[in-house]
Structures are given as structure tokens and as C-alpha cells.
């Protein structure tokens, strides 16, 4: 039987720390979860190379070697008692990278000698033919027959949004939002004029909100999960929250338009109003010296009491 997200059922969301070698920081799931619990795990891997069996085993980005830890993803799923949905961000593949796609598909089922379930993979990947591998999101599903539609969005070609619509009337949106800066952003398909990444970040949030509103108008309830590259309050940053323009403007719009406009709740902060917990840590600095919470599970308010 498929686990169904009904009004009386529960939802568990778990966000993992960034990076391929980190262990969960924002909570763990007890083994043998109740049958009515829909469980979603989200992990910004930064690079999946360590658990990808690629044609070459040379060092590939971030000092990692391809295939050096091939069971890493499968071990994570086992440790979390095989979640129903697993959302990865920053998988750094292009939509033409057949070897990467095959390796990503294999990684969730590596070995499969543990008698655990097999996962089906859906993906949205960068369509740029040039430059380094960046971006990309992947969603693994334990029971694919519960999925009635899988789609990307026509306003993004970088592989930042993947939507799964479920037969029980809700949608899972896997998000890897832009990190704002004054560097230039260029559309991989050349359909949009160049602009700063801060400008594109605000466009991205507005377009994502419109996409989600359209789903709500069709009667779907929303669960958005992933890396939004925004810290909402001072509690979510150390040592400080960047309030200067334009970072403060993108945050203000996200807090005052996006979240209330969709009627979603930051469920971690709702459940832990005073907790200091972070999902991003600056490289090259002692852990805790420069960190932020930028990864969220944004759940429609009607589902909040079920989390």
C-alpha cells in the first residue's frame, strides 16, 4: 500500500547537512516509522561525485574522487529507514550527461543486498552546453505508482525545480534556489537578457510563487523542500544576518510575499522556535564560525499540525 498524505496522516521532513561526507544535524528519524507516516529526506550534496560510479575515477571537483564512497547514498537511506521521498540538490549534472544520470540512478540502489526497497529517480538538470557542471536536483521515490505527474518548469533551464504531483492531492517541490550576488547571471538558453544574480534570485522566487499558486488553484497542497539560499532571521545566521541591499530586499520579499502568499510554514522554526541550528558551514573555517540555515521544509499551513 502506498503511504498517503491525508488530512489525518503525518509528514516527517528531515534536512541533512550540506556536503557528501556530513551526517544529519537537524534531527533523525526513529526506525520502524508508523505506516501512516510519509517521510521526506532532503540533502544538498554539493557534489554527488563520491557516490557516483563514473567511467573515470579521476578526481572530479571539490577534491573528491568519483566512486570513492559508492554506498554512501544507500547507507544514508538505510540509516533513515528508507524514506518515501529523497530530494537531492546541487547534483551538478547536465541533462545530456548520460553517464552521470545512470550513476545517480544506480547510487540509490547500490548493491541492493540489504532487502530494502528499490528507488525510482526523477531529475531536473542544467541544460547549458557550456561551463562547469552546476545545479541540478534529483528526487528519488520509493513507491512511484503514487506519482501522477513529474515535471520541470518552463522558466528555468538550470535544473533548479522539480515537481512531483501525487495521486492523493499534494505536490512535492524540490528546490535549489539561486545564491544572490552581483555577479552576472546568464540564461543557459539565451532567452532572457543577462542580469545580476541578485536580480535573477528575486525573479526566481516570484516565478516559483506563481507556479505554486497555480497548483493550489488546482487543489494541490504544497510541500516545498530544499535549498532556498535565504536566511530568514538573525537566529538563522552566525555571526550576522546580511541586511544590506540587495540581500535584505530578497529576504523581505520572501518573508512578506512568498511565505504568506502561499500560506506555507517553515516547519523547523515552527517546531523549534528558539533553536540555533544551521545547514551551511563556510569552508576553510572552524565549524560554527560562519554558518547559516538556508535549507527549509515549507509546508502548507493546513498540513502543519501533521508534521
PDB file of C-alpha atoms in Angstrom:
ATOM      1  CA  UNK A   1       0.000   0.000   0.000  1.00  0.00           C
ATOM      2  CA  UNK A   2       1.235   3.486  -0.796  1.00  0.00           C
ATOM      3  CA  UNK A   3       1.768   5.813   2.112  1.00  0.00           C
ATOM      4  CA  UNK A   4      -0.819   8.534   1.614  1.00  0.00           C
ATOM      5  CA  UNK A   5      -0.751  12.095   2.850  1.00  0.00           C
ATOM      6  CA  UNK A   6      -4.313  12.616   4.009  1.00  0.00           C
ATOM      7  CA  UNK A   7      -5.605  15.151   6.483  1.00  0.00           C
ATOM      8  CA  UNK A   8      -5.272  12.617   9.294  1.00  0.00           C
ATOM      9  CA  UNK A   9      -1.834  11.360   8.296  1.00  0.00           C
ATOM     10  CA  UNK A  10       1.573  12.564   9.405  1.00  0.00           C
ATOM     11  CA  UNK A  11       4.507  14.011   7.492  1.00  0.00           C
ATOM     12  CA  UNK A  12       8.106  13.819   8.607  1.00  0.00           C
ATOM     13  CA  UNK A  13      10.696  16.031   6.954  1.00  0.00           C
ATOM     14  CA  UNK A  14      14.399  15.749   7.615  1.00  0.00           C
ATOM     15  CA  UNK A  15      17.061  18.044   6.223  1.00  0.00           C
ATOM     16  CA  UNK A  16      20.632  16.833   6.089  1.00  0.00           C
ATOM     17  CA  UNK A  17      23.744  18.948   6.331  1.00  0.00           C
ATOM     18  CA  UNK A  18      25.390  20.060   3.128  1.00  0.00           C
ATOM     19  CA  UNK A  19      28.248  18.124   1.616  1.00  0.00           C
ATOM     20  CA  UNK A  20      28.947  14.500   0.724  1.00  0.00           C
ATOM     21  CA  UNK A  21      30.606  13.466   3.990  1.00  0.00           C
ATOM     22  CA  UNK A  22      28.333  15.003   6.612  1.00  0.00           C
ATOM     23  CA  UNK A  23      25.848  13.341   8.922  1.00  0.00           C
ATOM     24  CA  UNK A  24      22.386  14.634   9.850  1.00  0.00           C
ATOM     25  CA  UNK A  25      22.252  17.725  12.060  1.00  0.00           C
ATOM     26  CA  UNK A  26      18.609  18.756  12.139  1.00  0.00           C
ATOM     27  CA  UNK A  27      17.141  15.615  13.622  1.00  0.00           C
ATOM     28  CA  UNK A  28      16.916  11.941  12.842  1.00  0.00           C
ATOM     29  CA  UNK A  29      14.069   9.544  12.270  1.00  0.00           C
ATOM     30  CA  UNK A  30      13.395   6.599  14.587  1.00  0.00           C
ATOM     31  CA  UNK A  31      13.419   3.152  12.990  1.00  0.00           C
ATOM     32  CA  UNK A  32      10.175   1.412  12.066  1.00  0.00           C
ATOM     33  CA  UNK A  33       8.163   4.564  11.439  1.00  0.00           C
ATOM     34  CA  UNK A  34       4.346   4.278  11.600  1.00  0.00           C
ATOM     35  CA  UNK A  35       2.655   3.107   8.427  1.00  0.00           C
ATOM     36  CA  UNK A  36       0.725   6.374   8.042  1.00  0.00           C
ATOM     37  CA  UNK A  37       3.892   8.491   8.092  1.00  0.00           C
ATOM     38  CA  UNK A  38       5.022   9.998   4.774  1.00  0.00           C
ATOM     39  CA  UNK A  39       8.742  10.581   5.176  1.00  0.00           C
ATOM     40  CA  UNK A  40      10.823  13.010   3.121  1.00  0.00           C
ATOM     41  CA  UNK A  41      14.576  13.484   3.380  1.00  0.00           C
ATOM     42  CA  UNK A  42      16.370  16.422   1.787  1.00  0.00           C
ATOM     43  CA  UNK A  43      20.115  16.734   1.278  1.00  0.00           C
ATOM     44  CA  UNK A  44      22.179  19.347  -0.543  1.00  0.00           C
ATOM     45  CA  UNK A  45      25.023  17.062  -1.577  1.00  0.00           C
ATOM     46  CA  UNK A  46      27.113  19.903  -3.084  1.00  0.00           C
ATOM     47  CA  UNK A  47      28.609  17.226  -5.297  1.00  0.00           C
ATOM     48  CA  UNK A  48      27.487  13.598  -5.631  1.00  0.00           C
ATOM     49  CA  UNK A  49      30.819  12.519  -7.134  1.00  0.00           C
ATOM     50  CA  UNK A  50      31.952  10.332  -4.193  1.00  0.00           C
ATOM     51  CA  UNK A  51      28.964   8.019  -4.597  1.00  0.00           C
ATOM     52  CA  UNK A  52      28.837   8.060  -8.413  1.00  0.00           C
ATOM     53  CA  UNK A  53      30.388   5.240 -10.404  1.00  0.00           C
ATOM     54  CA  UNK A  54      31.553   7.200 -13.431  1.00  0.00           C
ATOM     55  CA  UNK A  55      33.651   5.989 -16.383  1.00  0.00           C
ATOM     56  CA  UNK A  56      36.792   7.618 -14.969  1.00  0.00           C
ATOM     57  CA  UNK A  57      37.898   7.529 -11.358  1.00  0.00           C
ATOM     58  CA  UNK A  58      39.942  10.700 -11.563  1.00  0.00           C
ATOM     59  CA  UNK A  59      39.461  13.498  -9.084  1.00  0.00           C
ATOM     60  CA  UNK A  60      36.338  15.417 -10.039  1.00  0.00           C
ATOM     61  CA  UNK A  61      35.568  18.680  -8.270  1.00  0.00           C
ATOM     62  CA  UNK A  62      35.884  19.702  -4.628  1.00  0.00           C
ATOM     63  CA  UNK A  63      38.821  17.350  -4.206  1.00  0.00           C
ATOM     64  CA  UNK A  64      36.563  14.291  -4.468  1.00  0.00           C
ATOM     65  CA  UNK A  65      37.244  11.104  -6.386  1.00  0.00           C
ATOM     66  CA  UNK A  66      34.470   9.530  -8.414  1.00  0.00           C
ATOM     67  CA  UNK A  67      33.189   6.349  -6.816  1.00  0.00           C
ATOM     68  CA  UNK A  68      35.314   6.663  -3.681  1.00  0.00           C
ATOM     69  CA  UNK A  69      32.242   6.010  -1.481  1.00  0.00           C
ATOM     70  CA  UNK A  70      29.786   4.198  -3.764  1.00  0.00           C
ATOM     71  CA  UNK A  71      27.489   3.026  -0.947  1.00  0.00           C
ATOM     72  CA  UNK A  72      27.240   6.440   0.743  1.00  0.00           C
ATOM     73  CA  UNK A  73      23.763   7.323  -0.509  1.00  0.00           C
ATOM     74  CA  UNK A  74      22.328   3.852   0.022  1.00  0.00           C
ATOM     75  CA  UNK A  75      23.778   3.803   3.545  1.00  0.00           C
ATOM     76  CA  UNK A  76      22.071   7.129   4.239  1.00  0.00           C
ATOM     77  CA  UNK A  77      18.710   5.743   3.108  1.00  0.00           C
ATOM     78  CA  UNK A  78      19.147   2.665   5.261  1.00  0.00           C
ATOM     79  CA  UNK A  79      20.144   4.755   8.286  1.00  0.00           C
ATOM     80  CA  UNK A  80      16.921   6.751   7.885  1.00  0.00           C
ATOM     81  CA  UNK A  81      14.761   3.651   7.489  1.00  0.00           C
ATOM     82  CA  UNK A  82      14.208   4.167   3.747  1.00  0.00           C
ATOM     83  CA  UNK A  83      12.249   7.450   3.392  1.00  0.00           C
ATOM     84  CA  UNK A  84       9.372   7.645   0.914  1.00  0.00           C
ATOM     85  CA  UNK A  85      10.972  10.577  -0.920  1.00  0.00           C
ATOM     86  CA  UNK A  86      14.601  11.698  -1.068  1.00  0.00           C
ATOM     87  CA  UNK A  87      15.370  15.131  -2.522  1.00  0.00           C
ATOM     88  CA  UNK A  88      18.933  15.967  -3.553  1.00  0.00           C
ATOM     89  CA  UNK A  89      20.127  19.396  -4.610  1.00  0.00           C
ATOM     90  CA  UNK A  90      23.293  20.537  -6.399  1.00  0.00           C
ATOM     91  CA  UNK A  91      23.912  17.239  -8.145  1.00  0.00           C
ATOM     92  CA  UNK A  92      25.988  19.096 -10.749  1.00  0.00           C
ATOM     93  CA  UNK A  93      24.972  17.262 -13.889  1.00  0.00           C
ATOM     94  CA  UNK A  94      23.728  18.353 -17.296  1.00  0.00           C
ATOM     95  CA  UNK A  95      20.686  16.849 -18.945  1.00  0.00           C
ATOM     96  CA  UNK A  96      22.956  15.374 -21.640  1.00  0.00           C
ATOM     97  CA  UNK A  97      25.256  13.617 -19.155  1.00  0.00           C
ATOM     98  CA  UNK A  98      24.045  10.062 -19.685  1.00  0.00           C
ATOM     99  CA  UNK A  99      26.794   8.533 -17.555  1.00  0.00           C
ATOM    100  CA  UNK A 100      26.015  10.849 -14.633  1.00  0.00           C
ATOM    101  CA  UNK A 101      22.287  10.146 -14.888  1.00  0.00           C
ATOM    102  CA  UNK A 102      22.904   6.398 -14.925  1.00  0.00           C
ATOM    103  CA  UNK A 103      25.276   6.689 -11.969  1.00  0.00           C
ATOM    104  CA  UNK A 104      22.778   8.788  -9.989  1.00  0.00           C
ATOM    105  CA  UNK A 105      20.068   6.208 -10.678  1.00  0.00           C
ATOM    106  CA  UNK A 106      22.345   3.407  -9.509  1.00  0.00           C
ATOM    107  CA  UNK A 107      23.534   5.204  -6.368  1.00  0.00           C
ATOM    108  CA  UNK A 108      20.207   4.974  -4.507  1.00  0.00           C
ATOM    109  CA  UNK A 109      20.044   1.235  -5.152  1.00  0.00           C
ATOM    110  CA  UNK A 110      23.748   0.454  -4.827  1.00  0.00           C
ATOM    111  CA  UNK A 111      24.266  -3.205  -4.022  1.00  0.00           C
ATOM    112  CA  UNK A 112      20.604  -3.643  -3.034  1.00  0.00           C
ATOM    113  CA  UNK A 113      21.688  -6.640  -0.934  1.00  0.00           C
ATOM    114  CA  UNK A 114      20.021  -5.172   2.144  1.00  0.00           C
ATOM    115  CA  UNK A 115      16.484  -6.305   1.219  1.00  0.00           C
ATOM    116  CA  UNK A 116      15.438  -2.658   1.303  1.00  0.00           C
ATOM    117  CA  UNK A 117      13.221  -1.080  -1.350  1.00  0.00           C
ATOM    118  CA  UNK A 118      14.376  -0.021  -4.795  1.00  0.00           C
ATOM    119  CA  UNK A 119      14.019   3.670  -5.666  1.00  0.00           C
ATOM    120  CA  UNK A 120      12.892   5.326  -8.890  1.00  0.00           C
ATOM    121  CA  UNK A 121      14.745   8.504  -9.849  1.00  0.00           C
ATOM    122  CA  UNK A 122      13.359  11.694 -11.394  1.00  0.00           C
ATOM    123  CA  UNK A 123      15.571  14.640 -12.241  1.00  0.00           C
ATOM    124  CA  UNK A 124      15.809  18.204 -13.473  1.00  0.00           C
ATOM    125  CA  UNK A 125      19.270  19.081 -14.757  1.00  0.00           C
ATOM    126  CA  UNK A 126      21.127  22.018 -16.207  1.00  0.00           C
ATOM    127  CA  UNK A 127      20.547  22.430 -19.959  1.00  0.00           C
ATOM    128  CA  UNK A 128      23.638  24.535 -20.561  1.00  0.00           C
ATOM    129  CA  UNK A 129      26.105  23.034 -23.016  1.00  0.00           C
ATOM    130  CA  UNK A 130      28.986  25.110 -21.694  1.00  0.00           C
ATOM    131  CA  UNK A 131      30.855  25.797 -18.498  1.00  0.00           C
ATOM    132  CA  UNK A 132      31.302  23.707 -15.401  1.00  0.00           C
ATOM    133  CA  UNK A 133      28.707  21.302 -14.103  1.00  0.00           C
ATOM    134  CA  UNK A 134      26.447  23.132 -11.687  1.00  0.00           C
ATOM    135  CA  UNK A 135      22.966  22.989 -10.217  1.00  0.00           C
ATOM    136  CA  UNK A 136      20.563  20.125 -10.773  1.00  0.00           C
ATOM    137  CA  UNK A 137      18.036  18.416  -8.487  1.00  0.00           C
ATOM    138  CA  UNK A 138      17.056  14.769  -8.145  1.00  0.00           C
ATOM    139  CA  UNK A 139      14.086  13.204  -6.357  1.00  0.00           C
ATOM    140  CA  UNK A 140      14.063   9.501  -5.504  1.00  0.00           C
ATOM    141  CA  UNK A 141      10.702   7.846  -4.907  1.00  0.00           C
ATOM    142  CA  UNK A 142      10.127   4.582  -3.073  1.00  0.00           C
ATOM    143  CA  UNK A 143       6.633   3.975  -4.459  1.00  0.00           C
ATOM    144  CA  UNK A 144       6.450   5.568  -7.943  1.00  0.00           C
ATOM    145  CA  UNK A 145       2.898   4.374  -8.580  1.00  0.00           C
ATOM    146  CA  UNK A 146       1.780   7.129  -6.177  1.00  0.00           C
ATOM    147  CA  UNK A 147       3.135   9.772  -8.598  1.00  0.00           C
ATOM    148  CA  UNK A 148       0.703  11.004 -11.249  1.00  0.00           C
ATOM    149  CA  UNK A 149       2.872  13.738 -12.825  1.00  0.00           C
ATOM    150  CA  UNK A 150       6.535  14.716 -12.875  1.00  0.00           C
ATOM    151  CA  UNK A 151       7.566  17.988 -14.424  1.00  0.00           C
ATOM    152  CA  UNK A 152      10.100  20.750 -14.666  1.00  0.00           C
ATOM    153  CA  UNK A 153       9.164  24.423 -15.128  1.00  0.00           C
ATOM    154  CA  UNK A 154       9.486  26.292 -18.419  1.00  0.00           C
ATOM    155  CA  UNK A 155      11.017  29.388 -16.814  1.00  0.00           C
ATOM    156  CA  UNK A 156      14.112  27.588 -15.521  1.00  0.00           C
ATOM    157  CA  UNK A 157      16.757  25.806 -17.602  1.00  0.00           C
ATOM    158  CA  UNK A 158      19.338  25.307 -14.853  1.00  0.00           C
ATOM    159  CA  UNK A 159      17.738  22.308 -13.176  1.00  0.00           C
ATOM    160  CA  UNK A 160      16.589  24.117 -10.058  1.00  0.00           C
ATOM    161  CA  UNK A 161      12.969  22.945  -9.721  1.00  0.00           C
ATOM    162  CA  UNK A 162      11.381  19.501  -9.930  1.00  0.00           C
ATOM    163  CA  UNK A 163       7.689  18.964  -9.161  1.00  0.00           C
ATOM    164  CA  UNK A 164       6.034  15.663  -8.320  1.00  0.00           C
ATOM    165  CA  UNK A 165       2.248  15.618  -8.151  1.00  0.00           C
ATOM    166  CA  UNK A 166       0.871  12.805  -6.020  1.00  0.00           C
ATOM    167  CA  UNK A 167      -2.368  10.916  -6.501  1.00  0.00           C
ATOM    168  CA  UNK A 168      -3.539  11.856  -3.014  1.00  0.00           C
ATOM    169  CA  UNK A 169      -3.727  15.559  -3.827  1.00  0.00           C
ATOM    170  CA  UNK A 170      -0.423  17.103  -2.838  1.00  0.00           C
ATOM    171  CA  UNK A 171       2.746  18.197  -4.615  1.00  0.00           C
ATOM    172  CA  UNK A 172       6.372  17.782  -3.606  1.00  0.00           C
ATOM    173  CA  UNK A 173       8.563  20.611  -4.950  1.00  0.00           C
ATOM    174  CA  UNK A 174      12.325  20.014  -4.845  1.00  0.00           C
ATOM    175  CA  UNK A 175      14.116  23.402  -4.969  1.00  0.00           C
ATOM    176  CA  UNK A 176      17.678  24.609  -5.383  1.00  0.00           C
ATOM    177  CA  UNK A 177      17.350  28.397  -5.450  1.00  0.00           C
ATOM    178  CA  UNK A 178      19.975  30.867  -6.596  1.00  0.00           C
ATOM    179  CA  UNK A 179      22.512  32.333  -4.216  1.00  0.00           C
ATOM    180  CA  UNK A 180      22.348  36.083  -4.767  1.00  0.00           C
ATOM    181  CA  UNK A 181      25.389  38.147  -5.717  1.00  0.00           C
ATOM    182  CA  UNK A 182      26.353  40.985  -8.018  1.00  0.00           C
ATOM    183  CA  UNK A 183      27.950  38.562 -10.464  1.00  0.00           C
ATOM    184  CA  UNK A 184      26.148  38.261 -13.772  1.00  0.00           C
ATOM    185  CA  UNK A 185      23.562  35.588 -14.436  1.00  0.00           C
ATOM    186  CA  UNK A 186      23.038  34.408 -17.998  1.00  0.00           C
ATOM    187  CA  UNK A 187      20.198  32.237 -19.207  1.00  0.00           C
ATOM    188  CA  UNK A 188      21.647  28.903 -20.437  1.00  0.00           C
ATOM    189  CA  UNK A 189      19.206  29.009 -23.362  1.00  0.00           C
ATOM    190  CA  UNK A 190      19.705  32.695 -24.136  1.00  0.00           C
ATOM    191  CA  UNK A 191      16.008  33.542 -23.833  1.00  0.00           C
ATOM    192  CA  UNK A 192      16.427  36.172 -21.116  1.00  0.00           C
ATOM    193  CA  UNK A 193      18.714  39.204 -21.028  1.00  0.00           C
ATOM    194  CA  UNK A 194      21.715  38.978 -18.657  1.00  0.00           C
ATOM    195  CA  UNK A 195      21.192  40.384 -15.174  1.00  0.00           C
ATOM    196  CA  UNK A 196      22.806  40.154 -11.768  1.00  0.00           C
ATOM    197  CA  UNK A 197      22.297  37.008  -9.747  1.00  0.00           C
ATOM    198  CA  UNK A 198      20.514  39.103  -7.129  1.00  0.00           C
ATOM    199  CA  UNK A 199      18.014  40.217  -9.768  1.00  0.00           C
ATOM    200  CA  UNK A 200      17.542  36.677 -11.041  1.00  0.00           C
ATOM    201  CA  UNK A 201      17.106  35.405  -7.479  1.00  0.00           C
ATOM    202  CA  UNK A 202      14.137  37.722  -6.980  1.00  0.00           C
ATOM    203  CA  UNK A 203      12.720  36.680 -10.374  1.00  0.00           C
ATOM    204  CA  UNK A 204      13.165  33.032  -9.428  1.00  0.00           C
ATOM    205  CA  UNK A 205      11.261  33.442  -6.157  1.00  0.00           C
ATOM    206  CA  UNK A 206       8.429  35.307  -7.896  1.00  0.00           C
ATOM    207  CA  UNK A 207       8.136  32.721 -10.675  1.00  0.00           C
ATOM    208  CA  UNK A 208       8.220  29.854  -8.190  1.00  0.00           C
ATOM    209  CA  UNK A 209       5.453  31.512  -6.186  1.00  0.00           C
ATOM    210  CA  UNK A 210       3.312  31.866  -9.315  1.00  0.00           C
ATOM    211  CA  UNK A 211       3.948  28.210 -10.207  1.00  0.00           C
ATOM    212  CA  UNK A 212       2.891  27.114  -6.745  1.00  0.00           C
ATOM    213  CA  UNK A 213      -0.205  29.304  -6.725  1.00  0.00           C
ATOM    214  CA  UNK A 214      -1.322  27.680  -9.959  1.00  0.00           C
ATOM    215  CA  UNK A 215      -1.029  24.269  -8.308  1.00  0.00           C
ATOM    216  CA  UNK A 216      -3.009  25.450  -5.313  1.00  0.00           C
ATOM    217  CA  UNK A 217      -5.742  26.694  -7.616  1.00  0.00           C
ATOM    218  CA  UNK A 218      -5.918  23.154  -8.982  1.00  0.00           C
ATOM    219  CA  UNK A 219      -6.474  21.886  -5.441  1.00  0.00           C
ATOM    220  CA  UNK A 220      -2.975  20.601  -4.695  1.00  0.00           C
ATOM    221  CA  UNK A 221      -1.441  21.087  -1.265  1.00  0.00           C
ATOM    222  CA  UNK A 222       2.227  22.015  -1.179  1.00  0.00           C
ATOM    223  CA  UNK A 223       5.402  20.704   0.372  1.00  0.00           C
ATOM    224  CA  UNK A 224       8.439  22.685  -0.808  1.00  0.00           C
ATOM    225  CA  UNK A 225      11.783  21.341   0.319  1.00  0.00           C
ATOM    226  CA  UNK A 226      15.399  22.081  -0.442  1.00  0.00           C
ATOM    227  CA  UNK A 227      17.989  24.839  -0.512  1.00  0.00           C
ATOM    228  CA  UNK A 228      16.422  28.306  -0.771  1.00  0.00           C
ATOM    229  CA  UNK A 229      19.699  30.205  -0.181  1.00  0.00           C
ATOM    230  CA  UNK A 230      17.975  32.669   2.158  1.00  0.00           C
ATOM    231  CA  UNK A 231      18.390  33.028   5.904  1.00  0.00           C
ATOM    232  CA  UNK A 232      15.163  34.371   7.349  1.00  0.00           C
ATOM    233  CA  UNK A 233      16.173  35.846  10.737  1.00  0.00           C
ATOM    234  CA  UNK A 234      19.173  36.569  12.949  1.00  0.00           C
ATOM    235  CA  UNK A 235      18.618  33.197  14.625  1.00  0.00           C
ATOM    236  CA  UNK A 236      19.400  31.549  11.292  1.00  0.00           C
ATOM    237  CA  UNK A 237      22.862  33.059  10.812  1.00  0.00           C
ATOM    238  CA  UNK A 238      26.178  33.352  12.597  1.00  0.00           C
ATOM    239  CA  UNK A 239      27.923  35.707  13.059  1.00  0.00           C
ATOM    240  CA  UNK A 240      25.460  38.079  11.400  1.00  0.00           C
ATOM    241  CA  UNK A 241      22.495  38.347   9.056  1.00  0.00           C
ATOM    242  CA  UNK A 242      23.234  40.292   5.873  1.00  0.00           C
ATOM    243  CA  UNK A 243      20.645  43.052   5.883  1.00  0.00           C
ATOM    244  CA  UNK A 244      22.229  45.364   3.330  1.00  0.00           C
ATOM    245  CA  UNK A 245      20.748  45.930  -0.116  1.00  0.00           C
ATOM    246  CA  UNK A 246      20.027  43.848  -2.150  1.00  0.00           C
ATOM    247  CA  UNK A 247      20.222  40.807   0.152  1.00  0.00           C
ATOM    248  CA  UNK A 248      17.753  42.357   2.538  1.00  0.00           C
ATOM    249  CA  UNK A 249      15.276  43.035  -0.275  1.00  0.00           C
ATOM    250  CA  UNK A 250      15.208  39.416  -1.463  1.00  0.00           C
ATOM    251  CA  UNK A 251      14.703  38.265   2.137  1.00  0.00           C
ATOM    252  CA  UNK A 252      11.939  40.804   2.735  1.00  0.00           C
ATOM    253  CA  UNK A 253      10.065  39.693  -0.375  1.00  0.00           C
ATOM    254  CA  UNK A 254      10.470  36.039   0.583  1.00  0.00           C
ATOM    255  CA  UNK A 255       9.164  36.623   4.115  1.00  0.00           C
ATOM    256  CA  UNK A 256       6.405  39.105   3.254  1.00  0.00           C
ATOM    257  CA  UNK A 257       5.235  37.814  -0.124  1.00  0.00           C
ATOM    258  CA  UNK A 258       6.373  34.260  -0.834  1.00  0.00           C
ATOM    259  CA  UNK A 259       5.680  32.545   2.500  1.00  0.00           C
ATOM    260  CA  UNK A 260       2.366  34.259   3.349  1.00  0.00           C
ATOM    261  CA  UNK A 261       1.301  34.365  -0.300  1.00  0.00           C
ATOM    262  CA  UNK A 262       1.433  30.575  -0.471  1.00  0.00           C
ATOM    263  CA  UNK A 263       0.283  30.039   3.097  1.00  0.00           C
ATOM    264  CA  UNK A 264       3.282  27.849   3.922  1.00  0.00           C
ATOM    265  CA  UNK A 265       5.101  27.379   7.202  1.00  0.00           C
ATOM    266  CA  UNK A 266       8.815  26.945   7.938  1.00  0.00           C
ATOM    267  CA  UNK A 267       8.147  23.818   9.951  1.00  0.00           C
ATOM    268  CA  UNK A 268      11.546  23.544  11.613  1.00  0.00           C
ATOM    269  CA  UNK A 269      11.225  27.032  13.070  1.00  0.00           C
ATOM    270  CA  UNK A 270       7.593  26.395  13.945  1.00  0.00           C
ATOM    271  CA  UNK A 271       8.536  23.297  15.940  1.00  0.00           C
ATOM    272  CA  UNK A 272      11.780  24.733  17.354  1.00  0.00           C
ATOM    273  CA  UNK A 273      11.201  28.496  17.754  1.00  0.00           C
ATOM    274  CA  UNK A 274      14.409  29.225  19.664  1.00  0.00           C
ATOM    275  CA  UNK A 275      16.807  26.608  18.319  1.00  0.00           C
ATOM    276  CA  UNK A 276      20.099  27.616  16.771  1.00  0.00           C
ATOM    277  CA  UNK A 277      20.700  25.081  14.023  1.00  0.00           C
ATOM    278  CA  UNK A 278      22.421  25.521  10.690  1.00  0.00           C
ATOM    279  CA  UNK A 279      22.593  23.705   7.371  1.00  0.00           C
ATOM    280  CA  UNK A 280      25.511  25.533   5.701  1.00  0.00           C
ATOM    281  CA  UNK A 281      29.033  25.953   7.054  1.00  0.00           C
ATOM    282  CA  UNK A 282      31.738  28.059   5.408  1.00  0.00           C
ATOM    283  CA  UNK A 283      34.639  26.089   4.006  1.00  0.00           C
ATOM    284  CA  UNK A 284      38.066  26.711   5.455  1.00  0.00           C
ATOM    285  CA  UNK A 285      36.739  27.971   8.795  1.00  0.00           C
ATOM    286  CA  UNK A 286      36.189  26.156  12.089  1.00  0.00           C
ATOM    287  CA  UNK A 287      32.666  24.748  12.174  1.00  0.00           C
ATOM    288  CA  UNK A 288      30.329  27.249  13.804  1.00  0.00           C
ATOM    289  CA  UNK A 289      32.365  30.366  12.985  1.00  0.00           C
ATOM    290  CA  UNK A 290      30.429  31.178   9.797  1.00  0.00           C
ATOM    291  CA  UNK A 291      27.186  29.289   9.239  1.00  0.00           C
ATOM    292  CA  UNK A 292      23.579  29.717   8.218  1.00  0.00           C
ATOM    293  CA  UNK A 293      20.257  27.928   7.917  1.00  0.00           C
ATOM    294  CA  UNK A 294      19.270  28.184   4.266  1.00  0.00           C
ATOM    295  CA  UNK A 295      17.576  24.807   3.721  1.00  0.00           C
ATOM    296  CA  UNK A 296      13.866  24.542   4.532  1.00  0.00           C
ATOM    297  CA  UNK A 297      10.777  22.427   4.507  1.00  0.00           C
ATOM    298  CA  UNK A 298       7.949  24.831   3.691  1.00  0.00           C
ATOM    299  CA  UNK A 299       4.677  23.032   4.303  1.00  0.00           C
ATOM    300  CA  UNK A 300       1.205  24.328   3.575  1.00  0.00           C
ATOM    301  CA  UNK A 301      -0.397  25.564   6.792  1.00  0.00           C
ATOM    302  CA  UNK A 302      -3.275  23.095   6.518  1.00  0.00           C
ATOM    303  CA  UNK A 303      -0.721  20.293   6.955  1.00  0.00           C
ATOM    304  CA  UNK A 304       1.288  21.919   9.750  1.00  0.00           C
ATOM    305  CA  UNK A 305      -0.299  20.004  12.607  1.00  0.00           C
ATOM    306  CA  UNK A 306       0.534  16.729  10.866  1.00  0.00           C
ATOM    307  CA  UNK A 307       4.275  17.324  10.778  1.00  0.00           C
TER     308      UNK A 307
END
